[in-house]
Short mmCIF file of C-alpha atoms in Angstrom, two decimals:
data_model
loop_
_atom_site.label_atom_id
_atom_site.label_comp_id
_atom_site.label_asym_id
_atom_site.label_seq_id
_atom_site.Cartn_x
_atom_site.Cartn_y
_atom_site.Cartn_z
CA UNK A 1 -42.05 2.52 15.45
CA UNK A 2 -40.34 3.30 18.76
CA UNK A 3 -39.06 0.96 21.47
CA UNK A 4 -42.10 1.34 23.72
CA UNK A 5 -44.56 0.35 20.98
CA UNK A 6 -42.39 -2.61 19.98
CA UNK A 7 -42.24 -3.94 23.56
CA UNK A 8 -45.99 -3.56 24.07
CA UNK A 9 -46.81 -5.41 20.85
CA UNK A 10 -44.22 -8.09 21.64
CA UNK A 11 -45.66 -8.56 25.14
CA UNK A 12 -49.12 -8.99 23.54
CA UNK A 13 -47.78 -11.93 21.55
CA UNK A 14 -46.94 -10.27 18.23
CA UNK A 15 -43.72 -11.51 16.66
CA UNK A 16 -43.76 -10.26 13.05
CA UNK A 17 -41.87 -6.97 12.81
CA UNK A 18 -40.33 -7.69 9.42
CA UNK A 19 -39.30 -4.66 7.38
CA UNK A 20 -39.51 -2.29 10.34
CA UNK A 21 -37.10 0.64 10.73
CA UNK A 22 -35.45 0.87 14.15
CA UNK A 23 -32.23 2.65 13.25
CA UNK A 24 -30.08 3.42 16.34
CA UNK A 25 -32.80 2.02 18.64
CA UNK A 26 -31.82 1.05 22.18
CA UNK A 27 -33.05 -2.50 22.66
CA UNK A 28 -30.40 -3.65 25.11
CA UNK A 29 -30.83 -6.29 27.81
CA UNK A 30 -34.40 -7.37 26.98
CA UNK A 31 -36.06 -10.58 25.80
CA UNK A 32 -36.94 -10.65 22.08
CA UNK A 33 -36.58 -14.38 21.51
CA UNK A 34 -38.33 -15.65 18.40
CA UNK A 35 -38.94 -12.16 17.01
CA UNK A 36 -39.13 -11.69 13.24
CA UNK A 37 -36.95 -8.79 12.08
CA UNK A 38 -36.53 -10.13 8.54
CA UNK A 39 -35.54 -7.30 6.19
CA UNK A 40 -35.68 -4.76 9.03
CA UNK A 41 -33.43 -1.70 9.14
CA UNK A 42 -31.62 -2.08 12.48
CA UNK A 43 -28.49 -0.14 11.57
CA UNK A 44 -26.62 1.06 14.65
CA UNK A 45 -29.17 -0.46 17.04
CA UNK A 46 -28.09 -1.49 20.54
CA UNK A 47 -28.90 -5.15 21.28
CA UNK A 48 -26.24 -5.59 23.96
CA UNK A 49 -27.07 -8.59 26.21
CA UNK A 50 -30.47 -9.00 24.48
CA UNK A 51 -32.03 -12.44 24.05
CA UNK A 52 -32.57 -12.94 20.31
CA UNK A 53 -32.50 -16.73 20.36
CA UNK A 54 -34.43 -18.18 17.45
CA UNK A 55 -34.93 -14.72 15.97
CA UNK A 56 -35.51 -14.25 12.23
CA UNK A 57 -33.07 -11.62 10.96
CA UNK A 58 -32.66 -12.71 7.35
CA UNK A 59 -31.64 -9.79 5.08
CA UNK A 60 -31.81 -7.39 8.05
CA UNK A 61 -29.49 -4.38 8.11
CA UNK A 62 -27.49 -4.69 11.34
CA UNK A 63 -24.43 -2.78 10.17
CA UNK A 64 -22.62 -1.02 13.04
CA UNK A 65 -25.09 -2.55 15.53
CA UNK A 66 -24.00 -3.43 19.06
CA UNK A 67 -24.83 -7.09 19.73
CA UNK A 68 -22.17 -7.67 22.35
CA UNK A 69 -23.04 -10.54 24.73
CA UNK A 70 -26.38 -11.06 22.99
CA UNK A 71 -27.96 -14.51 22.65
CA UNK A 72 -28.48 -15.42 19.00
CA UNK A 73 -28.50 -19.20 19.28
CA UNK A 74 -30.45 -20.83 16.42
CA UNK A 75 -31.17 -17.37 14.96
CA UNK A 76 -31.52 -16.91 11.20
CA UNK A 77 -29.13 -14.22 9.92
CA UNK A 78 -29.06 -15.40 6.33
CA UNK A 79 -27.95 -12.60 3.96
CA UNK A 80 -28.00 -10.11 6.86
CA UNK A 81 -25.65 -7.11 6.79
CA UNK A 82 -23.51 -7.23 9.95
CA UNK A 83 -20.62 -5.15 8.61
CA UNK A 84 -18.73 -3.30 11.35
CA UNK A 85 -21.10 -4.73 13.97
CA UNK A 86 -19.95 -5.67 17.48
CA UNK A 87 -20.77 -9.34 18.13
CA UNK A 88 -18.11 -9.96 20.76
CA UNK A 89 -18.96 -12.69 23.26
CA UNK A 90 -22.20 -13.51 21.41
CA UNK A 91 -23.84 -16.94 21.52
CA UNK A 92 -24.40 -17.95 17.88
CA UNK A 93 -24.60 -21.68 18.43
CA UNK A 94 -26.62 -23.28 15.64
CA UNK A 95 -27.25 -19.91 13.96
CA UNK A 96 -27.61 -19.51 10.20
CA UNK A 97 -25.16 -16.93 8.81
CA UNK A 98 -25.31 -18.15 5.23
CA UNK A 99 -24.26 -15.42 2.74
CA UNK A 100 -24.21 -12.81 5.53
CA UNK A 101 -21.95 -9.76 5.18
CA UNK A 102 -19.66 -9.73 8.23
CA UNK A 103 -17.02 -7.35 6.87
CA UNK A 104 -15.01 -5.80 9.71
CA UNK A 105 -17.31 -7.19 12.41
CA UNK A 106 -15.99 -8.09 15.86
CA UNK A 107 -16.59 -11.81 16.51
CA UNK A 108 -14.00 -12.13 19.28
CA UNK A 109 -14.86 -14.68 22.00
CA UNK A 110 -17.99 -15.67 20.03
CA UNK A 111 -19.66 -19.08 20.15
CA UNK A 112 -20.11 -20.33 16.58
CA UNK A 113 -20.64 -23.98 17.49
CA UNK A 114 -22.45 -25.82 14.67
CA UNK A 115 -23.26 -22.49 12.96
CA UNK A 116 -23.94 -22.33 9.22
CA UNK A 117 -21.45 -19.82 7.77
CA UNK A 118 -21.55 -20.98 4.15
CA UNK A 119 -20.67 -18.31 1.58
CA UNK A 120 -20.54 -15.62 4.31
CA UNK A 121 -18.16 -12.67 3.96
CA UNK A 122 -15.69 -12.74 6.86
CA UNK A 123 -13.29 -10.22 5.29
CA UNK A 124 -11.37 -8.32 8.01
CA UNK A 125 -13.56 -9.97 10.66
CA UNK A 126 -12.11 -10.47 14.16
CA UNK A 127 -12.50 -14.10 15.23
CA UNK A 128 -9.94 -14.01 18.03
CA UNK A 129 -10.73 -16.71 20.63
CA UNK A 130 -13.90 -17.68 18.73
CA UNK A 131 -15.25 -21.21 19.27
CA UNK A 132 -15.90 -22.52 15.75
CA UNK A 133 -16.36 -26.20 16.60
CA UNK A 134 -18.65 -27.81 14.03
CA UNK A 135 -19.19 -24.55 12.10
CA UNK A 136 -19.55 -24.82 8.32
CA UNK A 137 -17.39 -22.27 6.43
CA UNK A 138 -17.81 -23.81 2.98
CA UNK A 139 -17.53 -21.09 0.33
CA UNK A 140 -16.98 -18.36 2.94
CA UNK A 141 -14.57 -15.46 2.32
CA UNK A 142 -12.33 -15.98 5.31
CA UNK A 143 -8.77 -15.46 4.03
CA UNK A 144 -8.41 -12.02 5.68
CA UNK A 145 -10.19 -12.91 8.93
CA UNK A 146 -8.10 -12.66 12.10
CA UNK A 147 -8.19 -15.75 14.31
CA UNK A 148 -5.13 -15.28 16.51
CA UNK A 149 -3.69 -12.25 18.27
CA UNK A 150 -1.33 -12.00 21.23
CA UNK A 151 -3.19 -10.33 24.08
CA UNK A 152 -1.63 -8.27 26.83
CA UNK A 153 -2.73 -6.05 29.69
CA UNK A 154 -1.87 -2.41 29.13
CA UNK A 155 -0.25 -2.50 32.57
CA UNK A 156 2.26 -5.03 31.21
CA UNK A 157 2.91 -2.86 28.16
CA UNK A 158 3.72 0.10 30.39
CA UNK A 159 5.97 -2.01 32.59
CA UNK A 160 7.85 -3.30 29.56
CA UNK A 161 8.04 0.25 28.18
CA UNK A 162 9.52 1.45 31.49
CA UNK A 163 12.09 -1.35 31.20
CA UNK A 164 13.24 -0.01 27.83
CA UNK A 165 11.06 -1.85 25.28
CA UNK A 166 9.65 0.41 22.58
CA UNK A 167 7.94 -1.76 19.96
CA UNK A 168 4.55 -3.38 20.69
CA UNK A 169 3.40 -3.87 17.10
CA UNK A 170 0.60 -6.36 16.57
CA UNK A 171 -0.46 -6.82 20.19
CA UNK A 172 -4.09 -6.78 21.26
CA UNK A 173 -4.90 -4.99 24.52
CA UNK A 174 -7.24 -6.82 26.85
CA UNK A 175 -10.62 -5.11 26.55
CA UNK A 176 -11.36 -4.59 30.23
CA UNK A 177 -7.96 -3.38 31.40
CA UNK A 178 -8.95 0.03 32.76
CA UNK A 179 -5.79 1.05 34.68
CA UNK A 180 -7.92 2.95 37.17
CA UNK A 181 -6.02 4.87 39.81
CA UNK A 182 -2.81 4.96 37.77
CA UNK A 183 -1.00 8.26 37.14
CA UNK A 184 1.97 9.18 34.96
CA UNK A 185 3.90 12.26 33.93
CA UNK A 186 2.30 13.99 30.93
CA UNK A 187 5.33 13.36 28.67
CA UNK A 188 6.04 9.85 29.97
CA UNK A 189 4.58 7.96 26.98
CA UNK A 190 5.90 10.30 24.30
CA UNK A 191 7.50 8.20 21.57
CA UNK A 192 5.81 4.99 22.72
CA UNK A 193 5.45 2.89 19.57
CA UNK A 194 2.03 1.21 19.47
CA UNK A 195 1.99 0.76 15.70
CA UNK A 196 -0.52 -1.85 14.54
CA UNK A 197 -1.74 -2.46 18.09
CA UNK A 198 -5.35 -3.60 18.49
CA UNK A 199 -7.36 -1.38 20.83
CA UNK A 200 -10.81 -1.89 19.28
CA UNK A 201 -13.67 -1.62 21.80
CA UNK A 202 -11.11 -0.94 24.53
CA UNK A 203 -11.51 1.56 27.34
CA UNK A 204 -8.51 3.91 27.34
CA UNK A 205 -9.96 6.70 29.47
CA UNK A 206 -7.36 6.10 32.20
CA UNK A 207 -4.55 7.00 29.77
CA UNK A 208 -6.36 9.55 27.62
CA UNK A 209 -4.31 12.50 28.97
CA UNK A 210 -0.97 10.87 28.18
CA UNK A 211 -1.22 10.03 24.46
CA UNK A 212 0.53 13.12 23.09
CA UNK A 213 3.38 12.10 20.83
CA UNK A 214 2.45 8.40 20.90
CA UNK A 215 2.99 6.41 17.69
CA UNK A 216 -0.18 4.58 16.61
CA UNK A 217 0.53 4.01 12.94
CA UNK A 218 -1.92 1.46 11.54
CA UNK A 219 -3.44 0.86 14.99
CA UNK A 220 -7.02 -0.34 15.30
CA UNK A 221 -9.07 1.96 17.53
CA UNK A 222 -12.48 0.94 16.19
CA UNK A 223 -15.29 2.05 18.52
CA UNK A 224 -12.88 3.46 21.12
CA UNK A 225 -14.17 6.36 23.23
CA UNK A 226 -11.67 9.23 23.01
CA UNK A 227 -13.52 11.50 25.46
CA UNK A 228 -11.36 14.51 26.40
CA UNK A 229 -8.18 12.78 25.19
CA UNK A 230 -4.84 14.41 24.43
CA UNK A 231 -3.30 13.15 21.17
CA UNK A 232 -1.31 16.29 20.38
CA UNK A 233 1.50 15.44 17.97
CA UNK A 234 0.53 11.76 17.87
CA UNK A 235 1.11 9.68 14.75
CA UNK A 236 -2.15 7.96 13.76
CA UNK A 237 -1.32 7.59 10.09
CA UNK A 238 -3.29 4.77 8.45
CA UNK A 239 -4.98 4.02 11.77
CA UNK A 240 -8.46 2.48 11.86
CA UNK A 241 -10.82 4.74 13.81
CA UNK A 242 -14.16 3.54 12.44
CA UNK A 243 -17.11 4.57 14.66
CA UNK A 244 -14.68 6.05 17.17
CA UNK A 245 -16.09 8.81 19.40
CA UNK A 246 -14.20 12.10 19.74
CA UNK A 247 -15.39 14.70 22.27
CA UNK A 248 -13.40 17.72 23.44
CA UNK A 249 -10.19 15.95 22.46
CA UNK A 250 -6.95 17.56 21.29
CA UNK A 251 -5.32 16.41 18.04
CA UNK A 252 -3.25 19.52 17.27
CA UNK A 253 -0.25 18.76 14.99
CA UNK A 254 -1.30 15.09 14.87
CA UNK A 255 -0.83 12.91 11.81
CA UNK A 256 -4.09 11.29 10.67
CA UNK A 257 -3.03 10.83 7.06
CA UNK A 258 -4.67 7.81 5.49
CA UNK A 259 -6.72 7.13 8.63
CA UNK A 260 -10.11 5.44 8.30
CA UNK A 261 -12.60 7.59 10.26
CA UNK A 262 -15.73 6.18 8.66
CA UNK A 263 -18.82 6.87 10.81
CA UNK A 264 -16.67 8.45 13.53
CA UNK A 265 -18.28 11.07 15.75
CA UNK A 266 -16.66 14.46 16.44
CA UNK A 267 -17.80 17.25 18.75
CA UNK A 268 -15.97 20.28 20.18
CA UNK A 269 -12.54 18.83 19.40
CA UNK A 270 -9.33 20.67 18.57
CA UNK A 271 -7.69 19.96 15.21
CA UNK A 272 -4.99 22.59 14.57
CA UNK A 273 -2.38 21.92 11.86
CA UNK A 274 -3.59 18.31 11.71
CA UNK A 275 -2.77 16.19 8.65
CA UNK A 276 -5.93 14.52 7.27
CA UNK A 277 -4.50 13.84 3.80
CA UNK A 278 -6.12 10.76 2.21
CA UNK A 279 -8.23 10.24 5.36
CA UNK A 280 -11.68 8.71 5.03
CA UNK A 281 -14.33 10.67 6.92
CA UNK A 282 -17.24 9.15 5.03
CA UNK A 283 -20.55 9.20 6.93
CA UNK A 284 -18.82 10.80 9.92
CA UNK A 285 -20.90 12.94 12.28
CA UNK A 286 -19.12 16.25 12.94
CA UNK A 287 -20.67 19.07 14.99
CA UNK A 288 -19.46 22.31 16.59
CA UNK A 289 -15.97 22.13 15.16
CA UNK A 290 -13.42 24.32 13.42
CA UNK A 291 -10.77 22.73 11.21
CA UNK A 292 -7.93 25.27 11.30
CA UNK A 293 -4.86 25.05 9.05
CA UNK A 294 -5.49 21.38 8.31
CA UNK A 295 -4.35 19.41 5.29
CA UNK A 296 -7.28 17.56 3.67
CA UNK A 297 -5.57 16.65 0.40
CA UNK A 298 -7.53 13.78 -1.19
CA UNK A 299 -9.59 13.28 1.98
CA UNK A 300 -13.20 12.14 1.54
CA UNK A 301 -16.33 13.33 3.35
CA UNK A 302 -18.91 11.38 1.33
CA UNK A 303 -22.23 11.34 3.16
CA UNK A 304 -20.75 13.02 6.23
CA UNK A 305 -22.79 15.32 8.48
CA UNK A 306 -20.98 18.60 9.16
CA UNK A 307 -23.23 20.81 11.29
CA UNK A 308 -21.84 24.05 12.71
CA UNK A 309 -18.50 23.17 11.13
CA UNK A 310 -16.11 25.54 9.38
CA UNK A 311 -12.77 25.20 7.59
CA UNK A 312 -10.20 27.98 8.06
CA UNK A 313 -6.99 28.14 6.01
CA UNK A 314 -7.42 24.47 5.14
CA UNK A 315 -5.77 22.77 2.17
CA UNK A 316 -8.61 21.18 0.18
CA UNK A 317 -6.78 19.77 -2.82
CA UNK A 318 -8.96 17.10 -4.45
CA UNK A 319 -11.01 16.84 -1.26
CA UNK A 320 -14.34 15.07 -1.80
CA UNK A 321 -17.41 16.62 -0.10
CA UNK A 322 -19.97 14.96 -2.34
CA UNK A 323 -23.26 14.21 -0.58
CA UNK A 324 -21.98 15.84 2.63
CA UNK A 325 -24.67 17.54 4.72
CA UNK A 326 -23.65 20.93 6.11
CA UNK A 327 -27.10 21.58 7.59
CA UNK A 328 -27.24 24.98 5.88
CA UNK A 329 -28.18 26.43 2.54
CA UNK A 330 -25.79 25.84 -0.31
CA UNK A 331 -24.83 29.50 -0.66
CA UNK A 332 -23.37 29.48 2.85
CA UNK A 333 -21.52 26.23 2.17
CA UNK A 334 -19.76 27.97 -0.70
CA UNK A 335 -19.05 31.00 1.44
CA UNK A 336 -19.08 31.22 5.23
CA UNK A 337 -18.14 27.62 6.05
CA UNK A 338 -14.83 27.88 4.14
CA UNK A 339 -12.58 30.76 5.19
CA UNK A 340 -9.35 31.51 3.32
CA UNK A 341 -9.09 27.91 2.16
CA UNK A 342 -7.07 26.56 -0.75
CA UNK A 343 -9.35 24.92 -3.32
CA UNK A 344 -7.93 22.72 -6.06
CA UNK A 345 -10.22 20.31 -7.88
CA UNK A 346 -12.33 20.21 -4.73
CA UNK A 347 -15.57 18.26 -5.12
CA UNK A 348 -18.40 20.17 -3.44
CA UNK A 349 -21.59 18.63 -1.91
CA UNK A 350 -23.59 19.15 -5.12
CA UNK A 351 -20.89 17.51 -7.24
CA UNK A 352 -19.47 20.75 -8.64
CA UNK A 353 -15.71 21.30 -8.80
CA UNK A 354 -14.20 24.29 -7.04
CA UNK A 355 -10.82 25.92 -7.65
CA UNK A 356 -9.25 29.08 -6.32
CA UNK A 357 -10.11 31.92 -8.67
#
């Protein structure tokens, strides 16, 4: 079913759309109050600013969905999968989240007043500035949820950096601090230590040309748009870049060892002598890209899409390509897509093990 058919049937009074598949559908800023999406596959769907008050979403798959600023008051989300979803600034007053999977979801600035959160999984969930008055968390996994984080405008960080401060570990950048109209020298931020900083969902386009040599160890850049950014020589080891968008960006000589790039999107980027050792690129979407002289030791590409992608002089020691989709026949995967690479216990898409002969 597509969006147009859904809206026509909804306008005619139909409400039962249980079990439907609307993966990656754009259903933003519309009224779907009282709709029944029980058991529906809504993975990656865009419900930004949509009215879903009183909706039935029990056991629905809403992983990676964008629900920012949506209205979900009195909605039933029992046993729903909301892992890695964006629910920032959402109205969930009186909602039922019993036994829901909220792993890694963004619940910052959310209204959870009188919500039922019993036995829900809040592991690694952002609950910064959330209103949880009257919410029931009995039996919930909430020990690793993040409730407090010092926020700061990036402008203030730059001012403090100019004054000599170099460590901004653990700060959260205000989401809508765009720094428009600001200009710096290309090397001005080199060495800036932003280790463990929280930039998730932030807009960093105004500083995207100045990030070469910046230290972002363990930083959270979930769902950040890195359009035409310059991260040459940057340290992003162990950084969280889940669902982050890369397009025509430069990461030559960058350190991405141990980085979590699950479901990230890559297109026409430059990765030359980049360290991807132990990086997770599972279910990533990678198109029109050449990985040249990169280290992929113990990196994983499980379920990743790699279309028009080739590896040249790459180190592929214990790299895991199982279930990866190269968009070509297997004989080319074993040949033309890997050029002068080092294979050592490399797991290929079909599960076979490849070593240099």
